JSON list of C-alpha atoms in Angstrom, two decimals:
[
{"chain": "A", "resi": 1, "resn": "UNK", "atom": "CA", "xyz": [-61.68, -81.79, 46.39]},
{"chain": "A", "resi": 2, "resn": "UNK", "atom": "CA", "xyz": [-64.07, -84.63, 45.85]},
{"chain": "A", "resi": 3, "resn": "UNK", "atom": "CA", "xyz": [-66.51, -82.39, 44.04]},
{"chain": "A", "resi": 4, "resn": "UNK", "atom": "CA", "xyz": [-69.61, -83.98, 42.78]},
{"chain": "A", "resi": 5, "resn": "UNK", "atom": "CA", "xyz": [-69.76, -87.41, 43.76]},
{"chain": "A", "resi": 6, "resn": "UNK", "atom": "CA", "xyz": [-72.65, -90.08, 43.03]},
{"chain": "A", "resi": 7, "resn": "UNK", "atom": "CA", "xyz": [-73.82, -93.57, 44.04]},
{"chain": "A", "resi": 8, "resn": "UNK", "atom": "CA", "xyz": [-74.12, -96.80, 43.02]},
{"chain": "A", "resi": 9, "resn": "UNK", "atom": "CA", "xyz": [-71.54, -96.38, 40.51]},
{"chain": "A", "resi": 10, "resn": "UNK", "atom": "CA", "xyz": [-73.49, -99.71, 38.28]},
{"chain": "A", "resi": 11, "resn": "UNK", "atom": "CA", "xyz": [-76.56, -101.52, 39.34]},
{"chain": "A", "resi": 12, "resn": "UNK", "atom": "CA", "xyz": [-78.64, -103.99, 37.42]},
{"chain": "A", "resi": 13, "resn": "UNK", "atom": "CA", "xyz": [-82.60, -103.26, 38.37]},
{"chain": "A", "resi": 14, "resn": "UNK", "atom": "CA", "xyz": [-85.32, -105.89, 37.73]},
{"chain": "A", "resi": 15, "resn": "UNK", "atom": "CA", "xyz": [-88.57, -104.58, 36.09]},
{"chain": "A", "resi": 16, "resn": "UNK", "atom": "CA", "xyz": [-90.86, -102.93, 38.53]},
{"chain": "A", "resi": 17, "resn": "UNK", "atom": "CA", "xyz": [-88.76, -102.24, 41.38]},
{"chain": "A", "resi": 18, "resn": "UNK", "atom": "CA", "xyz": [-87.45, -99.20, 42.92]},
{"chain": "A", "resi": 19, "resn": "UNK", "atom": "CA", "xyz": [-84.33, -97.21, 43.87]},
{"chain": "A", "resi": 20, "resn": "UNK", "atom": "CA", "xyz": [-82.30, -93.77, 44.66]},
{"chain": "A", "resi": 21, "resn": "UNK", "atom": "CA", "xyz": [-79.57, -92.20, 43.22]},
{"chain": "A", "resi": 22, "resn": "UNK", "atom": "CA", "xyz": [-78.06, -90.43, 45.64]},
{"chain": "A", "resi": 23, "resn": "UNK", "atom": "CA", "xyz": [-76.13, -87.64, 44.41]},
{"chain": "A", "resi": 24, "resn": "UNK", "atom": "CA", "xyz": [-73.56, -85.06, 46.33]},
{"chain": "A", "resi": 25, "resn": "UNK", "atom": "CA", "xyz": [-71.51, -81.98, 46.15]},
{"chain": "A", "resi": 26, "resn": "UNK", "atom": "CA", "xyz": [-69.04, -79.89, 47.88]},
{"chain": "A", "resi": 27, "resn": "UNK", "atom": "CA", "xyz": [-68.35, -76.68, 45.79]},
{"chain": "A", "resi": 28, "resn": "UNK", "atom": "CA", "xyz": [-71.49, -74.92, 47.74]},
{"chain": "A", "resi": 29, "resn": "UNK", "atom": "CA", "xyz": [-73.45, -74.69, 44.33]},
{"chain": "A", "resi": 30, "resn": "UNK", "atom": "CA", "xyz": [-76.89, -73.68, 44.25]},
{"chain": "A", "resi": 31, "resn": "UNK", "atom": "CA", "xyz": [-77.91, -75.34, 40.96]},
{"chain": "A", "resi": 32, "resn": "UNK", "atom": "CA", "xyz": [-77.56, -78.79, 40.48]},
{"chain": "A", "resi": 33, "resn": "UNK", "atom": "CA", "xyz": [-78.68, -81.41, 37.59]},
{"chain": "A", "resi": 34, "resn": "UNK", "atom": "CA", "xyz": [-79.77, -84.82, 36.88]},
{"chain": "A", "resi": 35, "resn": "UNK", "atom": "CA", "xyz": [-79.18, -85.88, 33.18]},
{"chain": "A", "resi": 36, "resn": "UNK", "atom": "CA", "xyz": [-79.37, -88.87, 31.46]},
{"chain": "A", "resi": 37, "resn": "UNK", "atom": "CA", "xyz": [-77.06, -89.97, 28.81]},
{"chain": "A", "resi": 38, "resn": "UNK", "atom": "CA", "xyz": [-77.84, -92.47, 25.80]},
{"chain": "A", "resi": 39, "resn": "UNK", "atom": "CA", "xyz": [-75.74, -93.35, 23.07]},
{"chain": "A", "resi": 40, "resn": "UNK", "atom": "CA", "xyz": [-75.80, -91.07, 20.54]},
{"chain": "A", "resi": 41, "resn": "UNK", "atom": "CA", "xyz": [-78.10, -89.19, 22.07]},
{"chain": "A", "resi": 42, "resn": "UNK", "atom": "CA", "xyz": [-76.19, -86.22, 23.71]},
{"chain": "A", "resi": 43, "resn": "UNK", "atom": "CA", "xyz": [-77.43, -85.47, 27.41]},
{"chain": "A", "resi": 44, "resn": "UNK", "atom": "CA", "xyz": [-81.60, -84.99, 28.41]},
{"chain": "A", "resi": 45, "resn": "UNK", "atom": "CA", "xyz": [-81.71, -83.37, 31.56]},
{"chain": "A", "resi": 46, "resn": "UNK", "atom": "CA", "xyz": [-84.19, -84.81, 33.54]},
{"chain": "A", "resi": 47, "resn": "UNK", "atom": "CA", "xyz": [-84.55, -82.50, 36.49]},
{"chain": "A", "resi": 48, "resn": "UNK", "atom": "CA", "xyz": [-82.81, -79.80, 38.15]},
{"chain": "A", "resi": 49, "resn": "UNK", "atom": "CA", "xyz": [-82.87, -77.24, 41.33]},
{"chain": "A", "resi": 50, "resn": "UNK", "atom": "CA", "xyz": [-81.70, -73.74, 41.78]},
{"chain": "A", "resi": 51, "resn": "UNK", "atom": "CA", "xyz": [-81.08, -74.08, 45.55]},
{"chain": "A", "resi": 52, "resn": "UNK", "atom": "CA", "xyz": [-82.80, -76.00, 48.59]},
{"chain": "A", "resi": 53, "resn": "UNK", "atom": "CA", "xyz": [-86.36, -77.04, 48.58]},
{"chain": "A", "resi": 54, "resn": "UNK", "atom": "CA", "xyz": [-86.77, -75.81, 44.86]},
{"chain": "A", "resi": 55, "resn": "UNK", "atom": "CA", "xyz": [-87.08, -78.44, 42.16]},
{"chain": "A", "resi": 56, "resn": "UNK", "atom": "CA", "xyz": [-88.67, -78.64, 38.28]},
{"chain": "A", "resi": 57, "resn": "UNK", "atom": "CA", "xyz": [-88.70, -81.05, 35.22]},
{"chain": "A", "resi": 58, "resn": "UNK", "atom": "CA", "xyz": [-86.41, -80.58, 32.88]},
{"chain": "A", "resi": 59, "resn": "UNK", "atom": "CA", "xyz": [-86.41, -82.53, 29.21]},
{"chain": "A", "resi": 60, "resn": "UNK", "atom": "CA", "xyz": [-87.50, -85.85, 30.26]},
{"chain": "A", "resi": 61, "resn": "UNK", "atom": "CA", "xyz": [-88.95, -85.86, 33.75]},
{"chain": "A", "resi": 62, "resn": "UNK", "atom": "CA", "xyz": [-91.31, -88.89, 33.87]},
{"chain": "A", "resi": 63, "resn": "UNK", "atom": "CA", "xyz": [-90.18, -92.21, 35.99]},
{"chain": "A", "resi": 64, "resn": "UNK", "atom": "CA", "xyz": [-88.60, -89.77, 38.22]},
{"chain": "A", "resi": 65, "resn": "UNK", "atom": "CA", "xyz": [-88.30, -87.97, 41.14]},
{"chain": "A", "resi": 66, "resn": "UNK", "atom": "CA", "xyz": [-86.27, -85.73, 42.97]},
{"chain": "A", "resi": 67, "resn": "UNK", "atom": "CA", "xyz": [-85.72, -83.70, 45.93]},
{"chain": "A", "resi": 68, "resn": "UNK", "atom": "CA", "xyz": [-83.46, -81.18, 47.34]},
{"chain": "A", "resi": 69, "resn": "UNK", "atom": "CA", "xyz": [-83.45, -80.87, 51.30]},
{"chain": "A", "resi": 70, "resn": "UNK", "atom": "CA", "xyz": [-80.15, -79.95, 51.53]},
{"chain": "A", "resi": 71, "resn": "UNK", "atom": "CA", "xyz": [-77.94, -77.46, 49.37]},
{"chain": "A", "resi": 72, "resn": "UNK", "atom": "CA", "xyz": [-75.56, -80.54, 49.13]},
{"chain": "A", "resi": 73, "resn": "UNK", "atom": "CA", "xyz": [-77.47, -83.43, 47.82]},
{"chain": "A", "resi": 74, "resn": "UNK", "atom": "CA", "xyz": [-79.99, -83.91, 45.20]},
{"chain": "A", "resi": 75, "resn": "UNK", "atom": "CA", "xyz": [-80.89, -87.56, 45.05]},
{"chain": "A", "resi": 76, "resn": "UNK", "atom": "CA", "xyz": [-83.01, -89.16, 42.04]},
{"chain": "A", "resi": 77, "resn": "UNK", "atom": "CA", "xyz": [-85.61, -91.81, 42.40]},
{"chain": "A", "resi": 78, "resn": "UNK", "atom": "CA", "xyz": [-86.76, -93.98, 39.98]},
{"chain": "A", "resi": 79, "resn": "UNK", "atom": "CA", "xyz": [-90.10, -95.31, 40.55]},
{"chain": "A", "resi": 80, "resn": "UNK", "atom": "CA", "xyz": [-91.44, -98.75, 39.02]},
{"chain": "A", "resi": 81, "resn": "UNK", "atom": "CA", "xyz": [-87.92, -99.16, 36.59]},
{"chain": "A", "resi": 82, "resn": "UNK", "atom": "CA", "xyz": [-88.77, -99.90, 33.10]},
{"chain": "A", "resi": 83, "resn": "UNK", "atom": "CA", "xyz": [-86.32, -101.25, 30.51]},
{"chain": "A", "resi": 84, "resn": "UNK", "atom": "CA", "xyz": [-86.70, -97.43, 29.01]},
{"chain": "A", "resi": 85, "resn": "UNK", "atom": "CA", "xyz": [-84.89, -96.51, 31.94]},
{"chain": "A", "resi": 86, "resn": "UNK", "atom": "CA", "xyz": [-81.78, -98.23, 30.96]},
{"chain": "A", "resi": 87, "resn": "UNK", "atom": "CA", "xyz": [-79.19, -95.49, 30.19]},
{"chain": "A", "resi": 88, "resn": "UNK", "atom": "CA", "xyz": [-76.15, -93.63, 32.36]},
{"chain": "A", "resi": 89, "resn": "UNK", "atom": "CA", "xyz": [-77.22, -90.93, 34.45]},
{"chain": "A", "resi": 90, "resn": "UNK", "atom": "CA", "xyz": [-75.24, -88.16, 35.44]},
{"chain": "A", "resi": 91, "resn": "UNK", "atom": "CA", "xyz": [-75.41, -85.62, 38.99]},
{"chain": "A", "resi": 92, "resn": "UNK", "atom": "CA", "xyz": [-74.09, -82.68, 38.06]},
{"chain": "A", "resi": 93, "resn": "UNK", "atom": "CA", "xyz": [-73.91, -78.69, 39.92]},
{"chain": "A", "resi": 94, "resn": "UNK", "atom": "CA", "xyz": [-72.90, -75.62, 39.03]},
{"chain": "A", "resi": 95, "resn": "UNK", "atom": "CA", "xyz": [-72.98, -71.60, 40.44]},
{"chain": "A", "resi": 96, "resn": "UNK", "atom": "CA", "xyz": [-74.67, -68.84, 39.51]},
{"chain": "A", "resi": 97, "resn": "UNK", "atom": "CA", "xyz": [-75.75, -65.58, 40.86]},
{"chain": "A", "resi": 98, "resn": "UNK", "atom": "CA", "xyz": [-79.60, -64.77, 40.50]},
{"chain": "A", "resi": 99, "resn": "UNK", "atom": "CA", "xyz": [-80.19, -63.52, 36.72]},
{"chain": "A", "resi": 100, "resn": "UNK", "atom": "CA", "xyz": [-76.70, -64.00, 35.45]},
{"chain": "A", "resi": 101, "resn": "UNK", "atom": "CA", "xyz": [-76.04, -67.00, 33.33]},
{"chain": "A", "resi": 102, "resn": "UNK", "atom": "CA", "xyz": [-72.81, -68.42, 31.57]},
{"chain": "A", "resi": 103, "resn": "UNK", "atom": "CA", "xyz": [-71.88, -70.66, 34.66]},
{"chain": "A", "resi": 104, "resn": "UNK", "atom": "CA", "xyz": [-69.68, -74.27, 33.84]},
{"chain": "A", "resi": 105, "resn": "UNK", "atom": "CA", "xyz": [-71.23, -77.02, 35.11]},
{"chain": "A", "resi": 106, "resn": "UNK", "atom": "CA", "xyz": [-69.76, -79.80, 36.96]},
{"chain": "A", "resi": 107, "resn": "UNK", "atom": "CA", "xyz": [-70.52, -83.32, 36.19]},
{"chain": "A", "resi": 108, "resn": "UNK", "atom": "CA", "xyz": [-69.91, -86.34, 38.62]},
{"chain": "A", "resi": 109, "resn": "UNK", "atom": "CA", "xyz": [-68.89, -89.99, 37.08]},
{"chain": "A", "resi": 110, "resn": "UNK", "atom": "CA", "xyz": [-72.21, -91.34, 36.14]},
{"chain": "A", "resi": 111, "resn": "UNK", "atom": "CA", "xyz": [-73.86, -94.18, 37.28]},
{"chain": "A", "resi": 112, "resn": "UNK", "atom": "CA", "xyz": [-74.28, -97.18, 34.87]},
{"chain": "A", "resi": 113, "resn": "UNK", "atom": "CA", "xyz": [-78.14, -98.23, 35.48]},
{"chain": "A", "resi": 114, "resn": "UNK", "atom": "CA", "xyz": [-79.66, -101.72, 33.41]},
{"chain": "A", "resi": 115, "resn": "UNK", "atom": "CA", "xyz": [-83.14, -102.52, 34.07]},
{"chain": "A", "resi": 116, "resn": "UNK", "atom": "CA", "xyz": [-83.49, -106.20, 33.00]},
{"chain": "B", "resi": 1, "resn": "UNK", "atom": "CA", "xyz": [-85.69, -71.40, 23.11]},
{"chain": "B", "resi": 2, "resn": "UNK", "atom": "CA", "xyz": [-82.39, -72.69, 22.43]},
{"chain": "B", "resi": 3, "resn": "UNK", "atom": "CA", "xyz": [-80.71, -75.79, 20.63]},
{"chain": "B", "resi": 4, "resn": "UNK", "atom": "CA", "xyz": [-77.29, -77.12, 19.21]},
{"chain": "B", "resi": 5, "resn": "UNK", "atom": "CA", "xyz": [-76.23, -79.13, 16.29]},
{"chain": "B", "resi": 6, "resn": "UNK", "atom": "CA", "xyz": [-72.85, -81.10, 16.58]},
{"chain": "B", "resi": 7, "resn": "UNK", "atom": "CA", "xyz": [-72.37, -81.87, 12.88]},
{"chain": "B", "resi": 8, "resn": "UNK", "atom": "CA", "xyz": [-70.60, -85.11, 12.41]},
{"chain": "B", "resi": 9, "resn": "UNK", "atom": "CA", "xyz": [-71.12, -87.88, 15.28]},
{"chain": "B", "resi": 10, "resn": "UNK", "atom": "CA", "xyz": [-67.43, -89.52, 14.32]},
{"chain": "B", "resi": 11, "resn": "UNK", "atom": "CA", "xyz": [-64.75, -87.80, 13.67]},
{"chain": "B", "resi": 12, "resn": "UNK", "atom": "CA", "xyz": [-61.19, -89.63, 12.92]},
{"chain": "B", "resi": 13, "resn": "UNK", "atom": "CA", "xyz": [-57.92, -87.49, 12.05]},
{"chain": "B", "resi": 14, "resn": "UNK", "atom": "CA", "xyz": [-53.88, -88.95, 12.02]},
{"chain": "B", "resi": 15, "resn": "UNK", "atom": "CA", "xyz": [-51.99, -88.18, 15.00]},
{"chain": "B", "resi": 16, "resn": "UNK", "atom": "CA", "xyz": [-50.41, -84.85, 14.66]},
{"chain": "B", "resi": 17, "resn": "UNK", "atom": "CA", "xyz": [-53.39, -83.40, 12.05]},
{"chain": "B", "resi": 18, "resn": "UNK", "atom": "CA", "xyz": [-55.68, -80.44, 12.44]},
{"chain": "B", "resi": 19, "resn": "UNK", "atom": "CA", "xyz": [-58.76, -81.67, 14.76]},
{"chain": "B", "resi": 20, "resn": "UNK", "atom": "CA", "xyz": [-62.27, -79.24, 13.81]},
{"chain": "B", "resi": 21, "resn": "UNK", "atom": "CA", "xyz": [-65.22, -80.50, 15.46]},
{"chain": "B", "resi": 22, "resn": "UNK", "atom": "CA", "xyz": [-67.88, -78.22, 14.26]},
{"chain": "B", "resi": 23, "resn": "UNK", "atom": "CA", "xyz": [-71.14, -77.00, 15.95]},
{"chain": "B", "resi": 24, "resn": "UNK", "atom": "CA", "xyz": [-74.00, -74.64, 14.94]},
{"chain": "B", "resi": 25, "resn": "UNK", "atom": "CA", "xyz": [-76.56, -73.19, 17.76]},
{"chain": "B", "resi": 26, "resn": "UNK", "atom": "CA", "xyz": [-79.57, -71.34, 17.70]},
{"chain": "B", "resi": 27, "resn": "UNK", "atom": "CA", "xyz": [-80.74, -69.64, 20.74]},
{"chain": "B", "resi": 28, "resn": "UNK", "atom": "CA", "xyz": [-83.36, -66.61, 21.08]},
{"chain": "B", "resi": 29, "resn": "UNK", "atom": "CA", "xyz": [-81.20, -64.80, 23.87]},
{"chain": "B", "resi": 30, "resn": "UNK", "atom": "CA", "xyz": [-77.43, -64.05, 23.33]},
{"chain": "B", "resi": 31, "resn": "UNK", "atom": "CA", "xyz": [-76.05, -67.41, 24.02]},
{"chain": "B", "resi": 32, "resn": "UNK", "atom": "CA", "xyz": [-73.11, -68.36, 26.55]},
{"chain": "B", "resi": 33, "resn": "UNK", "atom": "CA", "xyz": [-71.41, -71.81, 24.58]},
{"chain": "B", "resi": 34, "resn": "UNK", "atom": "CA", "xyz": [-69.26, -74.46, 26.08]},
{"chain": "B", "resi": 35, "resn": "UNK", "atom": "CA", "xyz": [-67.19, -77.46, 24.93]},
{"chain": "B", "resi": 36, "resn": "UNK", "atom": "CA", "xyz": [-67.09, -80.05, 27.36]},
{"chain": "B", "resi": 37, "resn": "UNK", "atom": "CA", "xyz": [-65.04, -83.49, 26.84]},
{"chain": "B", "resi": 38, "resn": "UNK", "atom": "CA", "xyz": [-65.88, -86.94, 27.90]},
{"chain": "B", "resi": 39, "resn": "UNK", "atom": "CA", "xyz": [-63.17, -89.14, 28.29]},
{"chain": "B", "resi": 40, "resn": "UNK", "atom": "CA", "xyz": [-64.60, -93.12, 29.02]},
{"chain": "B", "resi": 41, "resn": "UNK", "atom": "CA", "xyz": [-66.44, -94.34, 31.58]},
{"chain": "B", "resi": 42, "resn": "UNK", "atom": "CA", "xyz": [-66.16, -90.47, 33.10]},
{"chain": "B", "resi": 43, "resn": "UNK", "atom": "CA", "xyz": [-68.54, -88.07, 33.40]},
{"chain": "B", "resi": 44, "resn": "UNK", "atom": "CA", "xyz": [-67.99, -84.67, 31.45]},
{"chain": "B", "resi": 45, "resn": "UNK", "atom": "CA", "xyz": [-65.75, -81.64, 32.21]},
{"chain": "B", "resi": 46, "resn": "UNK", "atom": "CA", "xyz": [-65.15, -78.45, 30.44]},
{"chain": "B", "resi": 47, "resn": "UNK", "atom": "CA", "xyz": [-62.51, -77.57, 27.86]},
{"chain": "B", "resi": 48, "resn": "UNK", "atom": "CA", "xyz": [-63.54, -73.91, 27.44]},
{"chain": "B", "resi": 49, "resn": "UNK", "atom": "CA", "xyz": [-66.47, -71.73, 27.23]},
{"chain": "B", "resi": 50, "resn": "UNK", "atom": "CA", "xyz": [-67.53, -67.98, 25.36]},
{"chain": "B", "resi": 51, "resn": "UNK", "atom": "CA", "xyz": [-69.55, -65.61, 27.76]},
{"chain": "B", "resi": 52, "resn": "UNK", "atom": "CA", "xyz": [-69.42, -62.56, 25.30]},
{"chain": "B", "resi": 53, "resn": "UNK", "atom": "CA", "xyz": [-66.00, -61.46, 25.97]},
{"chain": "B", "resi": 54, "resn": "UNK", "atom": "CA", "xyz": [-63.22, -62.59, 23.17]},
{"chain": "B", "resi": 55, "resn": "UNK", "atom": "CA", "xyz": [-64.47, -64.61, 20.07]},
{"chain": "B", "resi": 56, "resn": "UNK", "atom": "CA", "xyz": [-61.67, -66.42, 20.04]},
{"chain": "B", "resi": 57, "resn": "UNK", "atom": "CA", "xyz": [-61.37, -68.88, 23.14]},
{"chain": "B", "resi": 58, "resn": "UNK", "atom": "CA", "xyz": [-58.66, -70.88, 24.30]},
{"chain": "B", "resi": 59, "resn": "UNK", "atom": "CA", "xyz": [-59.21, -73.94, 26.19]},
{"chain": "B", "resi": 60, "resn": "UNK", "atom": "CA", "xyz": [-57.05, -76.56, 28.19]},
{"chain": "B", "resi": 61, "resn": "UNK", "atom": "CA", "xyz": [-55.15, -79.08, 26.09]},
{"chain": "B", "resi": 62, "resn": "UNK", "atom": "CA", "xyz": [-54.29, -76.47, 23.25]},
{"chain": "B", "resi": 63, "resn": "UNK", "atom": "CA", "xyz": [-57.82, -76.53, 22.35]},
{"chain": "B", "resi": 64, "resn": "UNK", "atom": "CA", "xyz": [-59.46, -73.11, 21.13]},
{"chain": "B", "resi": 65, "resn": "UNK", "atom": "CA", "xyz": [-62.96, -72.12, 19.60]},
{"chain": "B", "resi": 66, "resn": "UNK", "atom": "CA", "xyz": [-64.39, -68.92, 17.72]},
{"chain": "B", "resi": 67, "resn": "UNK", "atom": "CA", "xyz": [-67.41, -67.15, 17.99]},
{"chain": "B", "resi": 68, "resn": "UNK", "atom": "CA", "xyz": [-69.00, -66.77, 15.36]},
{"chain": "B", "resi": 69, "resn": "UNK", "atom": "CA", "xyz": [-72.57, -64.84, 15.08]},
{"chain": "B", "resi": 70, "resn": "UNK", "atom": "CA", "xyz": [-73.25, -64.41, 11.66]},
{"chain": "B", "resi": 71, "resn": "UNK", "atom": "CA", "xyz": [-73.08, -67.98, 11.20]},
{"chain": "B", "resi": 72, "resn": "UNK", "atom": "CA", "xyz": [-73.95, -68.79, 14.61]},
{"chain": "B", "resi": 73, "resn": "UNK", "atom": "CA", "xyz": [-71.64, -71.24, 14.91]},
{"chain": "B", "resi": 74, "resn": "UNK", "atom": "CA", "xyz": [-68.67, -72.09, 17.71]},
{"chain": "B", "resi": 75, "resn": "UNK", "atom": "CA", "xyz": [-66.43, -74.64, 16.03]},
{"chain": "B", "resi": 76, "resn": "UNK", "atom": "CA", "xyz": [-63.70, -76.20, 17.91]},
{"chain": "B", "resi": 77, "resn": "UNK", "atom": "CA", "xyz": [-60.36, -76.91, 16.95]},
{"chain": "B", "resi": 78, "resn": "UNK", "atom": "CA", "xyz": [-56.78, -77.87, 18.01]},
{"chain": "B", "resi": 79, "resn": "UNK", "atom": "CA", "xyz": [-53.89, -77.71, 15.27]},
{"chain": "B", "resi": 80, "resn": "UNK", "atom": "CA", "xyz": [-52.47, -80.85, 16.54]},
{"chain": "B", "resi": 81, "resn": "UNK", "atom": "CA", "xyz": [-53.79, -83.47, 17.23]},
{"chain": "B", "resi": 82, "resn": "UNK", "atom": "CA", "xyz": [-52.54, -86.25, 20.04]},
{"chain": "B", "resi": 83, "resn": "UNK", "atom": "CA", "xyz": [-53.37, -89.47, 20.80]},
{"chain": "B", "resi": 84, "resn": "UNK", "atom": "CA", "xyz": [-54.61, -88.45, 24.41]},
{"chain": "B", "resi": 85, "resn": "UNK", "atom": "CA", "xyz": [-57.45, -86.28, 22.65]},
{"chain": "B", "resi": 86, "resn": "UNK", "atom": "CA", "xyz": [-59.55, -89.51, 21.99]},
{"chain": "B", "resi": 87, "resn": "UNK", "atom": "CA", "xyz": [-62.57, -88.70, 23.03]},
{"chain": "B", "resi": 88, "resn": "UNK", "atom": "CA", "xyz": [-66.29, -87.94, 23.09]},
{"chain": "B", "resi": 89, "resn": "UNK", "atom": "CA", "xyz": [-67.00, -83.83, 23.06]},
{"chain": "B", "resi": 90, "resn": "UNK", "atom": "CA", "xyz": [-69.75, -82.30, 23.39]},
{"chain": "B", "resi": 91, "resn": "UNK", "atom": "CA", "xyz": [-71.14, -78.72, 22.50]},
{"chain": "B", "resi": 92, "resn": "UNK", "atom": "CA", "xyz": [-73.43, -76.84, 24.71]},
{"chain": "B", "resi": 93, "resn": "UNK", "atom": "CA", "xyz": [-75.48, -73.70, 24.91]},
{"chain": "B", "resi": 94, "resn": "UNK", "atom": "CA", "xyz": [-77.18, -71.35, 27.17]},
{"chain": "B", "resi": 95, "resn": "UNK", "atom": "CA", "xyz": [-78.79, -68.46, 27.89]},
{"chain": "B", "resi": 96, "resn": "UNK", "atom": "CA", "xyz": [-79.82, -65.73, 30.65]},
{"chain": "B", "resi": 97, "resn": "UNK", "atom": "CA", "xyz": [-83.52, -66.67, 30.70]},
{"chain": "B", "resi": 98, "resn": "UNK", "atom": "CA", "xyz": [-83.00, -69.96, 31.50]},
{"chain": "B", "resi": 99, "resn": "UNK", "atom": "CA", "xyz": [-81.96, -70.80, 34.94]},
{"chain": "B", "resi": 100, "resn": "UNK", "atom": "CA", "xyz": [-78.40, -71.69, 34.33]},
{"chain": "B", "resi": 101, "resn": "UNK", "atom": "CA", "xyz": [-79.28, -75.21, 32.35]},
{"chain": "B", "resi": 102, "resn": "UNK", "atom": "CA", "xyz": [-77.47, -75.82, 29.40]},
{"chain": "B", "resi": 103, "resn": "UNK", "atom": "CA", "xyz": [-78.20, -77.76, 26.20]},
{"chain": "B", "resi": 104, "resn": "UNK", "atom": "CA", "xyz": [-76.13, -80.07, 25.01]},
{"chain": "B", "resi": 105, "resn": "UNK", "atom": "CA", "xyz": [-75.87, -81.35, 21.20]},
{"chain": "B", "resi": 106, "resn": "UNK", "atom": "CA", "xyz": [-75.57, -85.14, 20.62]},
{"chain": "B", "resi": 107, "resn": "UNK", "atom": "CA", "xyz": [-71.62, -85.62, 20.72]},
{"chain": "B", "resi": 108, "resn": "UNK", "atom": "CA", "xyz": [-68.94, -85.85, 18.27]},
{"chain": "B", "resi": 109, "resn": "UNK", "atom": "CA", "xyz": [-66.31, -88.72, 19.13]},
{"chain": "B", "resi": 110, "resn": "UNK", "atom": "CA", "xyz": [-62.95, -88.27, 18.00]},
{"chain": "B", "resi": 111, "resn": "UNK", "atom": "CA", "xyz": [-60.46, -91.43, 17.02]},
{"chain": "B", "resi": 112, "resn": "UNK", "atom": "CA", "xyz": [-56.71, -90.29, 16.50]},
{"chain": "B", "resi": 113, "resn": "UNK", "atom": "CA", "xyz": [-55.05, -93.28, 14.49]},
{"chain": "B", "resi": 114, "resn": "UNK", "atom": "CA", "xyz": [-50.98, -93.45, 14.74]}
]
């Protein structure tokens, strides 16, 4: 199973410019996550979704975007890059039936993002 | 609201020695709590979680944790430890309020030396 799988794997960004994370699953999960991962500072989550066409900000939304079209994918977009920006960011999903709680979470490989 | 303290950021034990990564929570709901491992340059997966049944939890690797209310804590530990168990680990909580998201403490990474 390839489970959650993300793209670029690495990718150097020049100040100012744009791009997408594109982010995938195939375990049918209705939540899915975007974190962000600094050293020695744990995981922020940055935004997540509890099934198609819903999204909301998590710990540390701004710089971003996201959207979920599709129960599968939940691409990220980062929006003028700023050096700040620099970290690893990780797609991750998990299920849950409405109300209950406890669910594991599934976390992709990261992608590796500079913004020079 | 809900939060998690990993206490000690580095860890290093001898090959074959007890491993105890500790970690404290606080949450306002009764919490569900995870370990979750990071090996390098990968992204996390779970060693073993408490959703209110058994206190004590066993987890893959020989890995177990206890539940522990009164001092709202959920310390991991393995009696052995292996060179393969390098790694960063992370403690997370959550709760049933909060739409399934989990937070995570900061990490503890362990070193086994030979």
């Amino acid at each position: 199973n390839a489970g959650v799988t993300q793209t670029p794997k690495f990718r150097i960004l020049k100040i100012g410019q744009s791009m997408t994370l594109q982010c995938t699953q195939d375990m049918n999960h209705n939540y899915m996550y975007w974190y962000r991962q600094d050293p020695g500072m744990g995981l922020k989550l940055i935004y997540y979704s509890v099934g198609a066409g819903i999204t909301d900000k998590g710990e540390v939304p701004n710089g971003y975007n996201v959207s979920r079209s599709t129960t599968e994918d939940f691409p990220l977009r980062l929006e003028l890059a700023a050096p700040s920006q620099t970290s690893v960011y990780f797609c991750a999903s998990s299920y849950a039936q409405t109300g209950q709680s406890g669910n594991t979470i599934y976390f992709g490989e990261g992608s590796w993002l500079t913004v020079v | 609201a809900q939060s998690v303290t990993q206490l000690g950021s580095h860890v290093s034990v001898s090959e074959g020695a007890l491993v105890l990564l500790r970690c404290n929570y606080s949450s306002s709901v009764p919490p569900y709590l995870f370990w979750y491992v990071q090996y390098p340059n990968q992204g996390l997966q779970l060693l073993l979680k408490y959703t209110s049944a058994a206190t004590l939890v066993k987890g893959i690797n020989g890995f177990e944790a206890e539940f522990k209310k009164s001092e709202t804590s959920f310390h991991l530990t393995k009696p052995s430890a292996h060179m393969s168990d390098a790694a960063e680990y992370f403690c997370a909580v959550s709760g049933n309020t909060n739409a399934g998201k989990s937070t995570f403490g900061d990490g503890t990474m362990l070193t086994v030396k030979p």
